[in-house]
Amino acid sequence: MVLLQHILALPFLCLGYSSIAASAPANSNGDPSSSYPWQWGGAHQDVGYWFDEFQDTLATMQSPTFWNGTYWPASIQWIGAVLNTLVVASDRSLAHALQEYGGGDVPGAYTTAASIQIETQKYFSDVEAYYGDEDVIQIFDAAYDDAQWVVLEWLEAIEFINQYDAYANSALGQADIARFAHRAHIFYNIVQSQFDTSLCGGGITWNPALAPYKNAITNELFISSSIGMYLYFPGDTDTDPYPSPAYVNATNTTLPALPALAAHNPSLLTTAVEEYAWFKTHNFTDAQGLIVDGFHISDNQTTCDQRNEMVYTYNQGVLLSGLRQLWEATGDAMYLTDGYAFVQTVINATGWYARSAAEAGQWTGLGRNGIMEDYCDAPANCSQDNQIFKGIYFHHLDLFCDPLPTSTPLVAGLTKVAPAALASEHASKCASYTPWIKHNANAALSTRNSTGVIGGWWGASYVNKTQEPWPAYAAPRPRGSSDEWNEPWVLEQEPWLCRGWHCREGGRAKRGNRKRTAGLFSMRGAAAKRDANDGGRGRTVETEGSGLGVVKAASDFTLRSAS
Ligand SMILES: *[C@@H]1O[C@H](CO)[C@@H](O)[C@H](O)[C@H]1NC(C)=O
Ligand SMILES: *[C@@H]1O[C@H](CO)[C@@H](O)[C@H](O)[C@H]1NC(C)=O
Ligand SMILES: *[C@@H]1O[C@H](CO)[C@@H](O)[C@H](O)[C@H]1NC(C)=O
Ligand SMILES: *[C@@H]1O[C@H](CO)[C@@H](O)[C@H](O)[C@H]1NC(C)=O
Ligand SMILES: *[C@@H]1O[C@H](CO)[C@@H](O)[C@H](O)[C@H]1NC(C)=O
Ligand SMILES: *[C@@H]1O[C@H](CO)[C@@H](O)[C@H](O)[C@H]1NC(C)=O
Ligand SMILES: *[C@@H]1O[C@H](CO)[C@@H](O)[C@H](O)[C@H]1NC(C)=O
Ligand SMILES: *[C@@H]1O[C@H](CO)[C@@H](O)[C@H](O)[C@H]1NC(C)=O
Ligand SMILES: *[C@@H]1O[C@H](CO)[C@@H](O)[C@H](O)[C@H]1NC(C)=O
């Protein structure tokens, strides 16, 4: 396969997919603020182009290559919850496009409004099917981050139902709300009381089967899941505590009844506010402002004194949706201001603000050439988990940038509306991210193989690296970092190992149960045709899901700027 190599050709690299044939002149500049190629948002400003690319990316993830009608058999549980969240969030974007154009076609798109109607319902039936096949028993006994992906998943589905039905005057999914809410409740209940001030002054530990580790992801999720439960959980009085009727037989464990939980319980708001305050005062950011992975606690100490300096993309994202919803609930603009700073730090850390090609090409903390990367992307040795991280980032950035309501609160009688000045500041801050998001989406699309599947190292084409993994392009990890997602064996060593101090050997969340290393080092056969994105685990439903996260964001941001 001969791949075009110039950056300006990125949008057209999609072999077999190129819907628009015109090539941009070398100095053409999609982003009026800049003429640097590493700051170039691509030739396509139009809503229709991005909407079609988004539709294609979603369709590929839900094609028989990955989706068997009820499940993504090659994935693992927590990632399944994330993928299903992406499907339902995509459905919200589709419904939103219908709404935005009054039920008419999206301007310039090949996809017609009539087909969007059909697709929206088809994808919702995928979400319902996944509800039935989600392996809730396995994920119920996993770690405290895992449970919360499930909470966000089903809250997102409830939001879709409410949004769609209000717009379409339909009853789609109404019959699902109670069972979706019950599942969110069961999984939130796992973490609800885990905020523990005896160590580190607060926060939730990652995994009770390991030595205490207060990490960014579990605690960012706790902000987002708590505030999400406060705003969008409809209440649940079903006291059945079991994630599945087969739970007792499968685990030989009985559980106490699930306490009822009302909608908009104020303690959920208090929890989210306290959790973010704790997070902010415990310096989770490195000298550059990037969020590091977490803290261990030295022997006989109670403070978070051993920081793991590892930086992953998803840790920069999940709190953004929480900050946005904390604003909705409190009207305190500080939450948004903090969010803008986190986003700027990340954009900067991809080399976007470089002043020369040589500078842009240097690793800047989270990528180079304006393109987001995890450390494992270029050497193609990401674990299955790490392959979905970038998609999580862009999904939560997308949620953060939903326009602020100025007249009608999102939840009647509960949430705030924004003064016009704040709403317009939010819109313009978010619009300023659009060229960067499109640059990343173009890069992701440029990694598609001839059947349209997006790869993991989005920056490969920019540096003309397409034929094999490039360990020479691996950036050295931060000093004092431990990469537990890609080197799972570290969990068997100090300081991760459970030694009975604030941890339960063999208890909930034994990492080995997660099958998380399955396939980690299964390289493709040497005979197989390879490019950088076939290396390591290759193109998978996880790399496609990450692609969906960024391409969905590109479509949503373009549509917002156009309307
Ligand atoms: C999809 O795969 C899952 C897991 O392997 C299996 O349980 C399920 O029955 C499959 N669904 C269909 C429709 O084949
Ligand atoms: C649990 O096991 C018992 C005894 O084998 C069986 O009778 C029952 O049907 C099982 N229940 C479920 C939900 O599988
Ligand atoms: C289930 O738990 C009971 C009580 O702890 C124990 O006696 C029994 O052996 C267990 N059964 C299995 C299959 O583990
Ligand atoms: C957080 O830690 C980093 C790295 O040690 C340091 O550069 C930064 O100044 C600290 N931030 C605060 C607010 O203490
Ligand atoms: C980007 O980060 C560098 C290093 O942290 C900093 O000096 C610079 O001011 C930042 N630029 C922008 C535009 O945020
Ligand atoms: C921690 O305390 C225990 C019990 O007092 C002691 O045996 C151990 O040496 C201490 N560890 C450190 C690192 O001080
Ligand atoms: C990639 O190839 C293009 C076209 O040949 C060239 O302009 C560009 O400088 C190359 N980039 C790198 C990083 O080698
Ligand atoms: C991935 O490859 C790079 C470059 O060879 C290496 O430095 C790093 O340790 C590898 N990581 C894993 C998890 O194998
Ligand atoms: C593209 O990648 C997918 C996922 O790895 C694979 O199933 C498919 O065969 C690939 N297509 C080609 C033409 O290699």
Short mmCIF file of C-alpha atoms in Angstrom, two decimals, residues 277-534:
data_model
loop_
_atom_site.label_atom_id
_atom_site.label_comp_id
_atom_site.label_asym_id
_atom_site.label_seq_id
_atom_site.Cartn_x
_atom_site.Cartn_y
_atom_site.Cartn_z
CA ALA A 277 -11.59 20.54 46.38
CA TRP A 278 -9.51 17.61 47.61
CA PHE A 279 -8.17 16.92 44.14
CA LYS A 280 -7.16 20.54 43.68
CA THR A 281 -5.33 20.84 46.99
CA HIS A 282 -3.39 17.63 46.46
CA ASN A 283 -1.30 18.88 43.58
CA PHE A 284 -1.95 16.28 40.93
CA THR A 285 -0.19 18.46 38.35
CA ASP A 286 3.44 18.40 37.28
CA ALA A 287 5.62 21.44 36.61
CA GLN A 288 3.97 21.79 33.20
CA GLY A 289 0.46 21.60 34.63
CA LEU A 290 -0.28 18.11 33.27
CA ILE A 291 -2.19 15.77 35.58
CA VAL A 292 0.02 12.95 36.83
CA ASP A 293 -1.23 9.44 37.49
CA GLY A 294 -1.45 9.28 41.28
CA PHE A 295 0.04 8.97 44.75
CA HIS A 296 1.31 6.18 46.91
CA ILE A 297 1.75 6.50 50.64
CA SER A 298 5.08 5.64 52.22
CA ASP A 299 5.33 3.14 55.02
CA ASN A 300 3.82 4.37 58.26
CA GLN A 301 2.74 7.65 56.65
CA THR A 302 -0.77 8.89 56.05
CA THR A 303 -0.04 11.58 53.51
CA CYS A 304 0.16 11.21 49.77
CA ASP A 305 3.93 11.57 49.65
CA GLN A 306 5.01 9.31 46.77
CA ARG A 307 3.93 10.68 43.47
CA ASN A 308 3.83 8.65 40.27
CA GLU A 309 4.83 11.17 37.61
CA MET A 310 3.40 9.14 34.74
CA VAL A 311 1.24 11.17 32.36
CA TYR A 312 -1.58 9.58 30.35
CA THR A 313 -3.97 11.34 28.01
CA TYR A 314 -7.22 10.19 29.62
CA ASN A 315 -6.22 11.63 33.00
CA GLN A 316 -6.32 15.08 31.41
CA GLY A 317 -9.91 14.63 30.28
CA VAL A 318 -12.32 12.95 32.63
CA LEU A 319 -12.53 15.79 35.13
CA LEU A 320 -13.57 18.23 32.37
CA SER A 321 -17.12 16.86 32.19
CA GLY A 322 -17.27 16.98 35.99
CA LEU A 323 -16.14 20.61 36.07
CA ARG A 324 -18.74 21.51 33.49
CA GLN A 325 -21.51 19.88 35.54
CA LEU A 326 -20.21 21.44 38.76
CA TRP A 327 -20.78 24.77 37.05
CA GLU A 328 -24.30 23.69 36.04
CA ALA A 329 -25.12 22.82 39.64
CA THR A 330 -23.46 25.77 41.39
CA GLY A 331 -23.08 28.53 38.83
CA ASP A 332 -19.52 29.03 40.12
CA ALA A 333 -17.42 30.08 37.13
CA MET A 334 -14.22 28.90 38.86
CA TYR A 335 -14.99 25.38 37.65
CA LEU A 336 -15.01 26.51 34.04
CA THR A 337 -11.91 28.67 34.49
CA ASP A 338 -10.03 25.68 35.90
CA GLY A 339 -11.26 23.61 32.94
CA TYR A 340 -9.94 26.11 30.37
CA ALA A 341 -6.53 26.00 32.04
CA PHE A 342 -6.43 22.19 31.93
CA VAL A 343 -7.35 22.22 28.23
CA GLN A 344 -4.74 24.88 27.37
CA THR A 345 -2.05 22.91 29.15
CA VAL A 346 -2.86 19.86 27.06
CA ILE A 347 -2.97 21.71 23.74
CA ASN A 348 0.38 23.25 24.62
CA ALA A 349 1.79 19.84 25.56
CA THR A 350 1.19 18.57 22.03
CA GLY A 351 3.58 21.16 20.59
CA TRP A 352 0.76 23.21 19.09
CA TYR A 353 2.30 26.53 20.13
CA ALA A 354 5.76 25.75 18.74
CA ARG A 355 7.39 28.43 16.64
CA SER A 356 9.43 26.21 14.35
CA ALA A 357 9.03 22.83 12.72
CA ALA A 358 11.98 21.50 14.73
CA GLU A 359 10.44 22.68 17.98
CA ALA A 360 7.02 21.26 17.03
CA GLY A 361 8.59 17.89 16.34
CA GLN A 362 9.96 17.59 19.88
CA TRP A 363 8.03 15.63 22.46
CA THR A 364 6.31 18.23 24.59
CA GLY A 365 4.72 16.11 27.31
CA LEU A 366 1.68 14.68 25.55
CA GLY A 367 2.53 14.59 21.89
CA ARG A 368 4.28 16.54 19.16
CA ASN A 369 3.46 18.38 15.95
CA GLY A 370 0.18 19.45 17.53
CA ILE A 371 -0.99 15.83 17.70
CA MET A 372 -1.88 14.06 20.94
CA GLU A 373 0.10 10.93 21.78
CA ASP A 374 0.48 8.62 24.70
CA TYR A 375 4.02 7.44 25.45
CA CYS A 376 3.25 3.99 24.06
CA ASP A 377 1.82 5.13 20.71
CA ALA A 378 4.94 5.57 18.57
CA PRO A 379 6.73 2.41 19.77
CA ALA A 380 3.39 0.61 19.30
CA ASN A 381 3.50 -1.09 22.66
CA CYS A 382 0.26 0.18 24.21
CA SER A 383 -1.81 -2.22 26.25
CA GLN A 384 -5.44 -2.70 25.34
CA ASP A 385 -6.42 -0.25 28.12
CA ASN A 386 -4.10 2.49 26.92
CA GLN A 387 -5.42 2.23 23.36
CA ILE A 388 -8.75 3.84 24.33
CA PHE A 389 -7.28 6.71 26.39
CA LYS A 390 -7.19 9.41 23.72
CA GLY A 391 -10.83 8.77 22.82
CA ILE A 392 -11.80 9.28 26.46
CA TYR A 393 -9.97 12.60 26.47
CA PHE A 394 -11.80 13.98 23.45
CA HIS A 395 -15.18 12.71 24.59
CA HIS A 396 -14.93 14.56 27.91
CA LEU A 397 -13.59 17.69 26.21
CA ASP A 398 -16.64 17.53 23.95
CA LEU A 399 -18.97 17.34 26.96
CA PHE A 400 -17.16 20.26 28.63
CA CYS A 401 -17.74 22.47 25.60
CA ASP A 402 -21.46 22.02 25.26
CA PRO A 403 -22.82 25.59 25.04
CA LEU A 404 -23.90 27.07 28.37
CA PRO A 405 -27.65 27.61 28.64
CA THR A 406 -28.63 31.27 28.93
CA SER A 407 -32.39 31.08 29.38
CA THR A 408 -33.65 27.58 30.10
CA PRO A 409 -31.81 25.61 32.78
CA LEU A 410 -30.77 22.11 31.70
CA VAL A 411 -32.57 20.64 34.71
CA ALA A 412 -35.65 22.68 35.60
CA GLY A 413 -35.57 24.15 39.08
CA LEU A 414 -32.09 22.78 39.77
CA THR A 415 -29.36 24.04 37.46
CA LYS A 416 -28.12 27.51 36.66
CA VAL A 417 -28.28 29.59 33.54
CA ALA A 418 -25.27 31.62 32.45
CA PRO A 419 -25.04 35.39 32.17
CA ALA A 420 -24.65 36.27 28.48
CA ALA A 421 -21.01 37.31 28.95
CA LEU A 422 -20.05 33.98 30.50
CA ALA A 423 -21.89 31.99 27.83
CA SER A 424 -20.12 33.91 25.12
CA GLU A 425 -16.72 33.57 26.77
CA HIS A 426 -17.31 29.81 27.03
CA ALA A 427 -18.31 29.63 23.37
CA SER A 428 -15.28 31.57 22.23
CA LYS A 429 -12.83 29.62 24.41
CA CYS A 430 -14.27 26.39 23.08
CA ALA A 431 -14.25 27.64 19.48
CA SER A 432 -10.55 28.39 19.88
CA TYR A 433 -9.92 24.66 20.47
CA THR A 434 -11.59 23.70 17.18
CA PRO A 435 -8.53 23.92 14.85
CA TRP A 436 -6.52 21.79 17.27
CA ILE A 437 -9.30 19.21 17.51
CA LYS A 438 -9.63 19.07 13.73
CA HIS A 439 -5.85 18.74 13.36
CA ASN A 440 -6.03 15.72 15.66
CA ALA A 441 -9.08 14.29 13.91
CA ASN A 442 -7.34 14.64 10.54
CA ALA A 443 -4.31 12.89 11.97
CA ALA A 444 -6.50 10.07 13.32
CA LEU A 445 -8.31 9.71 9.99
CA SER A 446 -4.95 9.55 8.20
CA THR A 447 -4.18 6.30 10.04
CA ARG A 448 -7.10 4.41 8.50
CA ASN A 449 -6.25 1.21 6.73
CA SER A 450 -7.97 0.37 3.46
CA THR A 451 -11.02 -0.97 5.28
CA GLY A 452 -11.37 2.26 7.20
CA VAL A 453 -10.08 1.26 10.64
CA ILE A 454 -8.23 3.99 12.57
CA GLY A 455 -4.87 3.19 14.17
CA GLY A 456 -3.31 4.18 17.47
CA TRP A 457 -0.36 6.45 16.58
CA TRP A 458 -2.13 9.44 15.05
CA GLY A 459 1.14 11.28 14.49
CA ALA A 460 2.64 8.59 12.24
CA SER A 461 1.80 10.14 8.87
CA TYR A 462 3.02 13.58 9.89
CA VAL A 463 6.53 12.24 10.32
CA ASN A 464 6.25 9.93 7.32
CA LYS A 465 6.45 6.85 9.49
CA THR A 466 4.09 4.24 8.23
CA GLN A 467 5.86 0.94 7.86
CA GLU A 468 6.60 -0.41 11.36
CA PRO A 469 6.67 0.52 15.05
CA TRP A 470 9.20 3.25 15.77
CA PRO A 471 10.87 2.70 19.12
CA ALA A 472 13.30 5.47 18.19
CA TYR A 473 10.34 7.83 18.36
CA ALA A 474 9.45 6.74 21.88
CA ALA A 475 9.80 9.65 24.27
CA PRO A 476 11.54 8.85 27.55
CA ARG A 477 8.96 8.61 30.31
CA PRO A 478 8.96 11.25 33.06
CA ARG A 479 11.47 10.75 35.86
CA GLY A 480 9.81 9.07 38.82
CA SER A 481 7.11 7.45 36.73
CA SER A 482 5.71 3.98 36.79
CA ASP A 483 3.70 2.89 33.75
CA GLU A 484 1.32 0.41 35.34
CA TRP A 485 -1.06 0.34 32.38
CA ASN A 486 1.57 -0.89 29.94
CA GLU A 487 3.85 -2.72 32.35
CA PRO A 488 1.30 -4.57 34.48
CA TRP A 489 4.02 -6.61 36.17
CA VAL A 490 4.89 -3.58 38.31
CA LEU A 491 1.67 -4.29 40.21
CA GLU A 492 3.34 -7.39 41.64
CA GLN A 493 6.12 -5.25 43.11
CA GLU A 494 6.66 -2.45 45.62
CA PRO A 495 5.06 -0.03 46.12
CA TRP A 496 1.92 -1.49 44.51
CA LEU A 497 1.80 -4.83 46.28
CA CYS A 498 -0.88 -5.27 48.92
CA ARG A 499 0.68 -6.02 52.29
CA GLY A 500 -2.51 -5.94 54.30
CA TRP A 501 -2.26 -2.26 55.22
CA HIS A 502 -5.48 -0.59 54.07
CA CYS A 503 -5.88 -3.23 51.41
CA ARG A 504 -7.59 -6.60 51.06
CA GLU A 505 -5.48 -9.36 49.66
CA GLY A 506 -7.63 -11.38 47.28
CA GLY A 507 -10.53 -9.02 47.83
CA ARG A 508 -12.54 -7.07 45.31
CA ALA A 509 -10.59 -5.95 42.32
CA LYS A 510 -7.89 -8.54 42.00
CA ARG A 511 -6.22 -7.17 38.91
CA GLY A 512 -5.64 -10.57 37.39
CA ASN A 513 -9.39 -11.04 37.07
CA ARG A 514 -9.57 -8.30 34.54
CA LYS A 515 -7.80 -10.17 31.77
CA ARG A 516 -6.29 -6.80 31.08
CA THR A 517 -3.02 -8.04 29.70
CA ALA A 518 -4.64 -10.40 27.23
CA GLY A 519 -3.02 -9.90 23.88
CA LEU A 520 -0.67 -7.22 25.13
CA PHE A 521 2.35 -8.57 23.40
CA SER A 522 0.67 -10.52 20.68
CA MET A 523 2.41 -9.05 17.66
CA ARG A 524 1.04 -9.65 14.23
CA GLY A 525 2.73 -12.41 12.30
CA ALA A 526 5.90 -11.22 10.59
CA ALA A 527 4.40 -12.09 7.24
CA ALA A 528 1.48 -9.75 7.72
CA LYS A 529 1.71 -6.41 6.01
CA ARG A 530 2.58 -3.89 8.69
CA ASP A 531 2.65 -0.18 9.19
CA ALA A 532 3.19 1.77 12.38
CA ASN A 533 -0.42 1.30 13.26
CA ASP A 534 -0.36 -2.44 12.70
#
